[in-house]
PDB file of C-alpha atoms in Angstrom:
ATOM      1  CA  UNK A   1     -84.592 -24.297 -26.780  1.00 79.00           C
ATOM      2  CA  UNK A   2     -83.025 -21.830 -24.307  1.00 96.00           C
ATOM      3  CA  UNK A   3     -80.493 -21.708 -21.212  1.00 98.00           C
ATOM      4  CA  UNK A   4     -81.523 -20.833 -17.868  1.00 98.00           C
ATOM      5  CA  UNK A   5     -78.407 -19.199 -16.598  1.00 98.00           C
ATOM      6  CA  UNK A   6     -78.555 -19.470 -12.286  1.00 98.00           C
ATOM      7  CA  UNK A   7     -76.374 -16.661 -10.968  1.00 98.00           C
ATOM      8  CA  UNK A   8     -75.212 -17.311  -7.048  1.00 97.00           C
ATOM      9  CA  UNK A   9     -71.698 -15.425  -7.259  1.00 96.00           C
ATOM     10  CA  UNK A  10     -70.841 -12.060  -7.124  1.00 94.00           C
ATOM     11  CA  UNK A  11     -70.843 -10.364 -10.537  1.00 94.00           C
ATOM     12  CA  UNK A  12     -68.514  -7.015  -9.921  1.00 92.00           C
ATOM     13  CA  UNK A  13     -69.238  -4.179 -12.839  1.00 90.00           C
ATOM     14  CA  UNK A  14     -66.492  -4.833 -15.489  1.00 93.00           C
ATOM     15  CA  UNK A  15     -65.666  -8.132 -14.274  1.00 96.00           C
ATOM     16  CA  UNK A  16     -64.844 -11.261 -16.522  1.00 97.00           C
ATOM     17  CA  UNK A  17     -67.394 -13.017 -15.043  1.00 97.00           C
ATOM     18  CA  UNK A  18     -69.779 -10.400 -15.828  1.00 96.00           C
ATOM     19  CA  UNK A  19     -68.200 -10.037 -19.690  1.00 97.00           C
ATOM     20  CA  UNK A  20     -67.940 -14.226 -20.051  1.00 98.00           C
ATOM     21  CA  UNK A  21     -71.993 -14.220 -18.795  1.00 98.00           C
ATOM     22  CA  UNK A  22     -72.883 -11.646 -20.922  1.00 97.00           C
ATOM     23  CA  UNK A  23     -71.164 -13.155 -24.324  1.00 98.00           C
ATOM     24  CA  UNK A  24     -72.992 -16.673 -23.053  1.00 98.00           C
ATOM     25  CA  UNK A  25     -76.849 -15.493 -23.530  1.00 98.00           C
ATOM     26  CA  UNK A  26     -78.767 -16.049 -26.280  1.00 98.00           C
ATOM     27  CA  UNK A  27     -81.823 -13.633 -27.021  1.00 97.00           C
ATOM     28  CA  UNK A  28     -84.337 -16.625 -25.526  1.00 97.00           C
ATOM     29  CA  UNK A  29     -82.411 -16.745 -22.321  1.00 98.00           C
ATOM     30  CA  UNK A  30     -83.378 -16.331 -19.372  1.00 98.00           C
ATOM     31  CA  UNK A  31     -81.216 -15.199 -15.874  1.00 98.00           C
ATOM     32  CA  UNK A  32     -81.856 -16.089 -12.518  1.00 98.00           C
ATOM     33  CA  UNK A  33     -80.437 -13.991  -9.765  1.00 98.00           C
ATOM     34  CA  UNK A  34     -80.037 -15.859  -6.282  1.00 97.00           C
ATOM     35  CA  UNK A  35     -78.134 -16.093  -3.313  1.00 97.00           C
ATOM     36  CA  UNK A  36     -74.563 -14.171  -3.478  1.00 95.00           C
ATOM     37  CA  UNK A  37     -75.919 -13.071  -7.283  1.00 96.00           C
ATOM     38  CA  UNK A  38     -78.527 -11.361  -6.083  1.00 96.00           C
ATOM     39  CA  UNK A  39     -76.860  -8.035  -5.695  1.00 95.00           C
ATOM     40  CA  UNK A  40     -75.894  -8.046  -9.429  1.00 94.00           C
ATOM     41  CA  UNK A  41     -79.805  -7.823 -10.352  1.00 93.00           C
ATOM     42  CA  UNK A  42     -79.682  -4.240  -9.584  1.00 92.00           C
ATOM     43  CA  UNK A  43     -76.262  -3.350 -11.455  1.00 91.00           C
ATOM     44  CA  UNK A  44     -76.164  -5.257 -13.784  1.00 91.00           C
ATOM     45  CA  UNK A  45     -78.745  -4.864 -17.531  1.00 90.00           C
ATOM     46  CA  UNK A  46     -79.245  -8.092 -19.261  1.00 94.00           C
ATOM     47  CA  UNK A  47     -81.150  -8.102 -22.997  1.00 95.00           C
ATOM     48  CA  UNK A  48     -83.299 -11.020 -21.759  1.00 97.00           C
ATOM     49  CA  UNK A  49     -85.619 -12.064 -18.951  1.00 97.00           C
ATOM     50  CA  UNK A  50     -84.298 -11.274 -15.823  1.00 97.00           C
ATOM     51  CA  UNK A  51     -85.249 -12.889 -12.691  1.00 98.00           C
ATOM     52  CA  UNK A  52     -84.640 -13.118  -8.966  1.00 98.00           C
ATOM     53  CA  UNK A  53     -85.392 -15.060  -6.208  1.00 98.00           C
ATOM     54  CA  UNK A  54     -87.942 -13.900  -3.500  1.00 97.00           C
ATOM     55  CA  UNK A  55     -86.220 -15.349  -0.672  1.00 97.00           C
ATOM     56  CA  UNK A  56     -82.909 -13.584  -1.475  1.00 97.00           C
ATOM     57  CA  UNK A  57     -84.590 -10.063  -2.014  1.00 97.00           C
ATOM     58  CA  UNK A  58     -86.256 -10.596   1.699  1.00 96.00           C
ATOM     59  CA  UNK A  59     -83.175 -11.450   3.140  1.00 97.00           C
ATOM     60  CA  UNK A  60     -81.497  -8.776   1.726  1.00 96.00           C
ATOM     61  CA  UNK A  61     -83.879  -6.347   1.441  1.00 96.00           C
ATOM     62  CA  UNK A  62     -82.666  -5.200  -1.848  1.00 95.00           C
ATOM     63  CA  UNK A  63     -85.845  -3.511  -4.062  1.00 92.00           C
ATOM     64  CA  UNK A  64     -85.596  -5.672  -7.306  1.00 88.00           C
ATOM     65  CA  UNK A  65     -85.185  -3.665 -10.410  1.00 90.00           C
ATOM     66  CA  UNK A  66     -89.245  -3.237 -12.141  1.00 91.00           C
ATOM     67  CA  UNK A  67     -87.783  -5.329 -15.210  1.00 92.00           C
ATOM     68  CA  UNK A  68     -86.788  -8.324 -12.715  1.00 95.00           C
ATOM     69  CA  UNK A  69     -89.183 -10.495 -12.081  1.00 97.00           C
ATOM     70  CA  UNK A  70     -89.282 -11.877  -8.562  1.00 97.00           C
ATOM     71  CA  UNK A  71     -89.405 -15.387  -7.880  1.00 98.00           C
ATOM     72  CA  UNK A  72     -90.430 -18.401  -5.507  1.00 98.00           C
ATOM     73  CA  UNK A  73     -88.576 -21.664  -5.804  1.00 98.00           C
ATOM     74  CA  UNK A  74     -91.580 -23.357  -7.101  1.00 98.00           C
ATOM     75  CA  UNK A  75     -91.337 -20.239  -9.892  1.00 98.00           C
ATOM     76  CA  UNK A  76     -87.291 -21.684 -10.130  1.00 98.00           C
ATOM     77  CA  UNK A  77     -88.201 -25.468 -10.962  1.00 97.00           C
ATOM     78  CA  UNK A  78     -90.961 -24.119 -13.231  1.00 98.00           C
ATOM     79  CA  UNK A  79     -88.031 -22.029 -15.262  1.00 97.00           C
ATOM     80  CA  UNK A  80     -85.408 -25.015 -14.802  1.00 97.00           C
ATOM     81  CA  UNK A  81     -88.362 -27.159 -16.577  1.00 97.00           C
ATOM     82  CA  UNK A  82     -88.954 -24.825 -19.404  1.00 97.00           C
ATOM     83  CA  UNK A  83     -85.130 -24.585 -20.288  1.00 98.00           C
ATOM     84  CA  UNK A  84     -83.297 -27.097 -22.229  1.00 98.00           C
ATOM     85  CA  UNK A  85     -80.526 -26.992 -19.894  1.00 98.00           C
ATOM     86  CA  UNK A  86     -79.179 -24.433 -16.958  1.00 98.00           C
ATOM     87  CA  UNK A  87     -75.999 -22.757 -16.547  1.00 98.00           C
ATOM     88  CA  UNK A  88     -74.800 -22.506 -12.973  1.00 98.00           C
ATOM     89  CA  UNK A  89     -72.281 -19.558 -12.398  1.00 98.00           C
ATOM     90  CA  UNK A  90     -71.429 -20.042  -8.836  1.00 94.00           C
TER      91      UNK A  90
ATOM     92  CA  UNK B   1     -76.473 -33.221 -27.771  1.00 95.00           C
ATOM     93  CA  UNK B   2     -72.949 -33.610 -26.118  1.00 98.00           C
ATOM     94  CA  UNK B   3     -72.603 -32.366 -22.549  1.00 98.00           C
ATOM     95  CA  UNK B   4     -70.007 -29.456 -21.761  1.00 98.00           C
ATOM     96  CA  UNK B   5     -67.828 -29.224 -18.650  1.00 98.00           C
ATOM     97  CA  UNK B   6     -66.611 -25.979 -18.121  1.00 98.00           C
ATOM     98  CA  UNK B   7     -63.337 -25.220 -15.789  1.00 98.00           C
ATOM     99  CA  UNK B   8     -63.367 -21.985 -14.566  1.00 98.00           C
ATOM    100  CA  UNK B   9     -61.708 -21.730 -11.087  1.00 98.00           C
ATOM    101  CA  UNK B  10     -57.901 -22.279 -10.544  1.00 97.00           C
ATOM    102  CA  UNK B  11     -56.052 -25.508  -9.897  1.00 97.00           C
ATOM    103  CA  UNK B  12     -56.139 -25.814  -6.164  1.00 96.00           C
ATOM    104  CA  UNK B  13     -58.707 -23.435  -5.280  1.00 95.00           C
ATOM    105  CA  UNK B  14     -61.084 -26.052  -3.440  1.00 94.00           C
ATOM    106  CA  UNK B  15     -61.621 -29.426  -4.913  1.00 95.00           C
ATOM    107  CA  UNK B  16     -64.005 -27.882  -7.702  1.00 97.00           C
ATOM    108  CA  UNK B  17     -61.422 -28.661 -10.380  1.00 97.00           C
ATOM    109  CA  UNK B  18     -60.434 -32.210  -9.484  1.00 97.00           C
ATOM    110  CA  UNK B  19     -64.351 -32.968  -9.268  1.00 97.00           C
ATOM    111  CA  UNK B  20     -65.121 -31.158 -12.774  1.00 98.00           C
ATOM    112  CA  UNK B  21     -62.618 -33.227 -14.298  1.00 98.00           C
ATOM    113  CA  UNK B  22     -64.033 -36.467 -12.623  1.00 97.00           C
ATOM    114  CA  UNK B  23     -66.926 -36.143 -13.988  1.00 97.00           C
ATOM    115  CA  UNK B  24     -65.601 -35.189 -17.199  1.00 98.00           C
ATOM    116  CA  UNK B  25     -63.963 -38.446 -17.593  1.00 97.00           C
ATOM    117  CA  UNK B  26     -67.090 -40.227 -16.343  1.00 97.00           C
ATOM    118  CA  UNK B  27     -68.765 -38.728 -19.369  1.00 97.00           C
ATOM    119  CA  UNK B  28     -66.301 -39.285 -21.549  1.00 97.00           C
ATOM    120  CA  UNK B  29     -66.002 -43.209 -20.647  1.00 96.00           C
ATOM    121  CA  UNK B  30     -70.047 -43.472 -21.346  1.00 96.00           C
ATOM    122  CA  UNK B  31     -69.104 -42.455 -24.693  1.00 96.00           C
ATOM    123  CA  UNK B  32     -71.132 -39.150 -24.089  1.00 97.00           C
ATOM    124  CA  UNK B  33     -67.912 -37.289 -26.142  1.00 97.00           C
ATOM    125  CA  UNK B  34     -68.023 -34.246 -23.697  1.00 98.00           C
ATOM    126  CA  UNK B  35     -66.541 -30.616 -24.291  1.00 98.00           C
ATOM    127  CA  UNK B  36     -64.340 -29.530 -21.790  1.00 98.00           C
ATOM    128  CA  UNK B  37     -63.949 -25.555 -22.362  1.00 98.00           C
ATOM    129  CA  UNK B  38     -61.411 -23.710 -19.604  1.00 98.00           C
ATOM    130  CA  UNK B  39     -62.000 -19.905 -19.011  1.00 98.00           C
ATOM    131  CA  UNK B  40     -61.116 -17.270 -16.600  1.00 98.00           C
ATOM    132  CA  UNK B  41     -59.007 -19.026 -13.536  1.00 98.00           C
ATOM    133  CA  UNK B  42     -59.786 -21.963 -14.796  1.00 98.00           C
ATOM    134  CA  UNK B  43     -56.938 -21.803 -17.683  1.00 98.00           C
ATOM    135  CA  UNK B  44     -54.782 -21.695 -14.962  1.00 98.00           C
ATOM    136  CA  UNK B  45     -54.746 -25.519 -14.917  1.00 98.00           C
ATOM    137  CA  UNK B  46     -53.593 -25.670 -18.293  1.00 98.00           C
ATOM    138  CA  UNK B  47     -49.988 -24.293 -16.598  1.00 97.00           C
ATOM    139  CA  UNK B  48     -47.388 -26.777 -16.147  1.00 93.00           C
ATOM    140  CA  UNK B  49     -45.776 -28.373 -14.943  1.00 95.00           C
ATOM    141  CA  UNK B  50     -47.399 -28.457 -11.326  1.00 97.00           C
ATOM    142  CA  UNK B  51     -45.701 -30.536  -8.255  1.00 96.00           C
ATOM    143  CA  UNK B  52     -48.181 -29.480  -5.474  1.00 96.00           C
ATOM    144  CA  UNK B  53     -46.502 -31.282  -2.869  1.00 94.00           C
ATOM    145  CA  UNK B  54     -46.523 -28.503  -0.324  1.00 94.00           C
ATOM    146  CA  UNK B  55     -50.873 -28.734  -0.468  1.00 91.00           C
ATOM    147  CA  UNK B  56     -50.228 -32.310  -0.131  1.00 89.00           C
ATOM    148  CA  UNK B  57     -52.607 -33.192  -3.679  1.00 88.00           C
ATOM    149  CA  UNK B  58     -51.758 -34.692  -6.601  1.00 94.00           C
ATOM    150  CA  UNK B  59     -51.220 -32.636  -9.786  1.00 97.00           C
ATOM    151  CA  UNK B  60     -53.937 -31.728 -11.764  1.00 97.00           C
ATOM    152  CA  UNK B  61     -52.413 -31.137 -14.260  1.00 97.00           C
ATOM    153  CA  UNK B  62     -50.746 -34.635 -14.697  1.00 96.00           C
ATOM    154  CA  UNK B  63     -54.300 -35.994 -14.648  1.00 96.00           C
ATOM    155  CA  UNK B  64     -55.408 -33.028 -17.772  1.00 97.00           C
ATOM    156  CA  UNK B  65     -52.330 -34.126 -19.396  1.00 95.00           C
ATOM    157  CA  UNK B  66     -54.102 -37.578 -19.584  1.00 93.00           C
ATOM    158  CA  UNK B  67     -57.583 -36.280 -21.423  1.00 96.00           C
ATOM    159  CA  UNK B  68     -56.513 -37.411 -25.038  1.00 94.00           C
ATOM    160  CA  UNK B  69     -56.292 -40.932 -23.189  1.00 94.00           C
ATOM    161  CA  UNK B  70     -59.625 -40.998 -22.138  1.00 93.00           C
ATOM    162  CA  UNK B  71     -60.684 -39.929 -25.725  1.00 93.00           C
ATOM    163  CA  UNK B  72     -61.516 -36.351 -24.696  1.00 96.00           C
ATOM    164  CA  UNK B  73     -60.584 -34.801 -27.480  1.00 93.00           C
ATOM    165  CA  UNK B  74     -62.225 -31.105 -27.775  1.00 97.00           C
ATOM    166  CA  UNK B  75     -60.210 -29.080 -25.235  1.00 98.00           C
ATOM    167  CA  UNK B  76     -61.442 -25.643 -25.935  1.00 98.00           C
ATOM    168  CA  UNK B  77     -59.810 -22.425 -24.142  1.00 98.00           C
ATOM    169  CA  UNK B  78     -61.529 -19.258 -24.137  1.00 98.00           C
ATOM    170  CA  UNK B  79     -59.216 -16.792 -25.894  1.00 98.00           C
ATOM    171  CA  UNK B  80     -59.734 -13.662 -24.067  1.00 98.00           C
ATOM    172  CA  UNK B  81     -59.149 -15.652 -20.970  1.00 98.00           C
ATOM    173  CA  UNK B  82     -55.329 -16.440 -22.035  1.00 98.00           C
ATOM    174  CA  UNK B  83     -54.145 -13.335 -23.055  1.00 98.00           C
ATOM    175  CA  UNK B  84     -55.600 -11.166 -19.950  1.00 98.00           C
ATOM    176  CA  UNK B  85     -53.201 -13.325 -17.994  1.00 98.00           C
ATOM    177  CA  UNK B  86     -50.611 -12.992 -20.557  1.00 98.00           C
ATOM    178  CA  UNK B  87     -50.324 -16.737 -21.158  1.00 98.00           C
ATOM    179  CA  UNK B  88     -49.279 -18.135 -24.308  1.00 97.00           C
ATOM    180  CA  UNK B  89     -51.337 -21.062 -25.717  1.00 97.00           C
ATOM    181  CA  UNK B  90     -48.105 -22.439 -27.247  1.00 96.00           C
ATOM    182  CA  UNK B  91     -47.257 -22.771 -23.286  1.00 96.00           C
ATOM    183  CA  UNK B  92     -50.149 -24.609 -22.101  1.00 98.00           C
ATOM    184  CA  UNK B  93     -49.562 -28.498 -21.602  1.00 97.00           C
ATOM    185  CA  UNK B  94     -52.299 -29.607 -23.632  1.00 96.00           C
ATOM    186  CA  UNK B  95     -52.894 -29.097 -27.442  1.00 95.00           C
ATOM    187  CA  UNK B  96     -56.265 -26.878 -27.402  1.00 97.00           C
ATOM    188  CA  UNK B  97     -58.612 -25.176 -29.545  1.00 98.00           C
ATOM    189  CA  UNK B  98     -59.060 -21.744 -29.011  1.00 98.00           C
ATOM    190  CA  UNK B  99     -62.584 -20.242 -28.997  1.00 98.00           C
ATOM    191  CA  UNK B 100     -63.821 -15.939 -28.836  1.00 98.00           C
ATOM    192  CA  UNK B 101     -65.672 -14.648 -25.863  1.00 98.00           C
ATOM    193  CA  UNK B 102     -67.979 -14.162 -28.505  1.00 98.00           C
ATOM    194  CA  UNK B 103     -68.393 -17.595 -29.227  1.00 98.00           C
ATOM    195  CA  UNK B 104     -69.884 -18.773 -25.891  1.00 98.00           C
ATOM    196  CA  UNK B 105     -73.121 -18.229 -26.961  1.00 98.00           C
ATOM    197  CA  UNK B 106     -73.390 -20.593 -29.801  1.00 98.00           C
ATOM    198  CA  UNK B 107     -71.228 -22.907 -27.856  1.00 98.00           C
ATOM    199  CA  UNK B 108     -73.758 -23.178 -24.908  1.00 98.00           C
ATOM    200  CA  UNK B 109     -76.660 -23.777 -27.065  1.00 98.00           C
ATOM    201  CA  UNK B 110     -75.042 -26.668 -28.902  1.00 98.00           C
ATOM    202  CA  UNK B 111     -74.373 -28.805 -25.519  1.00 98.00           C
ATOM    203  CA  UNK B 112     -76.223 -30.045 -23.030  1.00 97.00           C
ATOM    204  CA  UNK B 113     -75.936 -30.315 -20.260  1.00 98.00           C
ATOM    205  CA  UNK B 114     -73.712 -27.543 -19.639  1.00 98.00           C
ATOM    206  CA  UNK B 115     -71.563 -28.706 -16.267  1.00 98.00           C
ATOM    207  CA  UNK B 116     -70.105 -25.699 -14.602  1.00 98.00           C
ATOM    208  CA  UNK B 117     -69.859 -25.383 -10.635  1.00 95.00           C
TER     209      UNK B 117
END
């Protein structure tokens, strides 16, 4: 089963943290963008499915990418449940 | 399948390492036989010796140094992490396994839970 990765830092272009998160995903994966993350769903391009979190895009007011798929938190426990485990990179 | 604890921020930035490794020996004394794998700041820890006295904290790494004690015995160290800060593993104050960027991917789906925060 797959890895729900929740991203709430900052993920700079060329980073480690964005290199390190990119050599953790597995094709089944799934990211979550939220809180202080929430910037790196529009710079960032992931190979699997990409998420964010509603209440982060309305406080930010950042226009989600049209391959992220935008979130409530009941949509974030349903993910959590159908992962074997989550990743949080905070 | 075993949990993982991952250290990732430097020694004395916030508590987050001290607490990591608390929980990593809480694991490890429930016989769980956790993972601990240290990347980006976090192999900053590994550097010794430490006398923090001027933070007023004890030394974390004095309690690392203690892992094999507590019968944690896979100490992993992401590769790329050590040589982008030019440290040698031969240095570090633990004996560790070395494991590829490139691994972290098989290594996640092999644990659970992963522990990183």
């Amino acid at each position: 089963m797959a890895t729900l990765h929740l991203v709430s830092c900052p993920l700079p272009l060329g980073s480690e943290t964005a290199a390190q998160l990119d050599a953790a995903l597995s094709p089944e994966d799934s990211v979550l963008f939220m809180g202080n993350g929430i910037y790196a769903a529009a710079t960032l391009t992931l190979p699997v499915s990409v998420y964010v979190l509603e209440a982060d895009i309305r406080a930010t007011g950042l226009q989600p990418m049209a391959s992220n798929r935008v979130i409530d938190y009941d949509g974030m426990v349903r993910l959590c449940e159908q992962h074997e485990r989550s990743v949080a990179w905070s | 399948m075993s949990p993982l604890f991952i250290q990732h921020r430097a020694p004395y930035d916030g508590h987050q390492a001290t607490e990591l490794l608390d929980a990593l020996l809480v694991s490890a004394a429930f016989g769980l036989n956790p993972t601990v794998l240290f990347m980006g700041d976090g192999v900053w820890q590994l550097l010794g010796p430490q006398q923090p006295d001027a933070y007023g904290g004890k030394s974390l790494a004095a309690q690392l140094e203690a892992l094999p004690l507590y019968d944690v015995d896979n100490i992993l160290v992401e590769q790329e992490s050590l040589e982008v800060r030019h440290i040698d593993p031969e240095a570090l104050i633990l004996p560790v396994r070395l494991v590829p960027r490139r691994a972290l991917a098989e290594l996640l789906s092999t644990h659970a839970p992963v522990v990183r925060f």
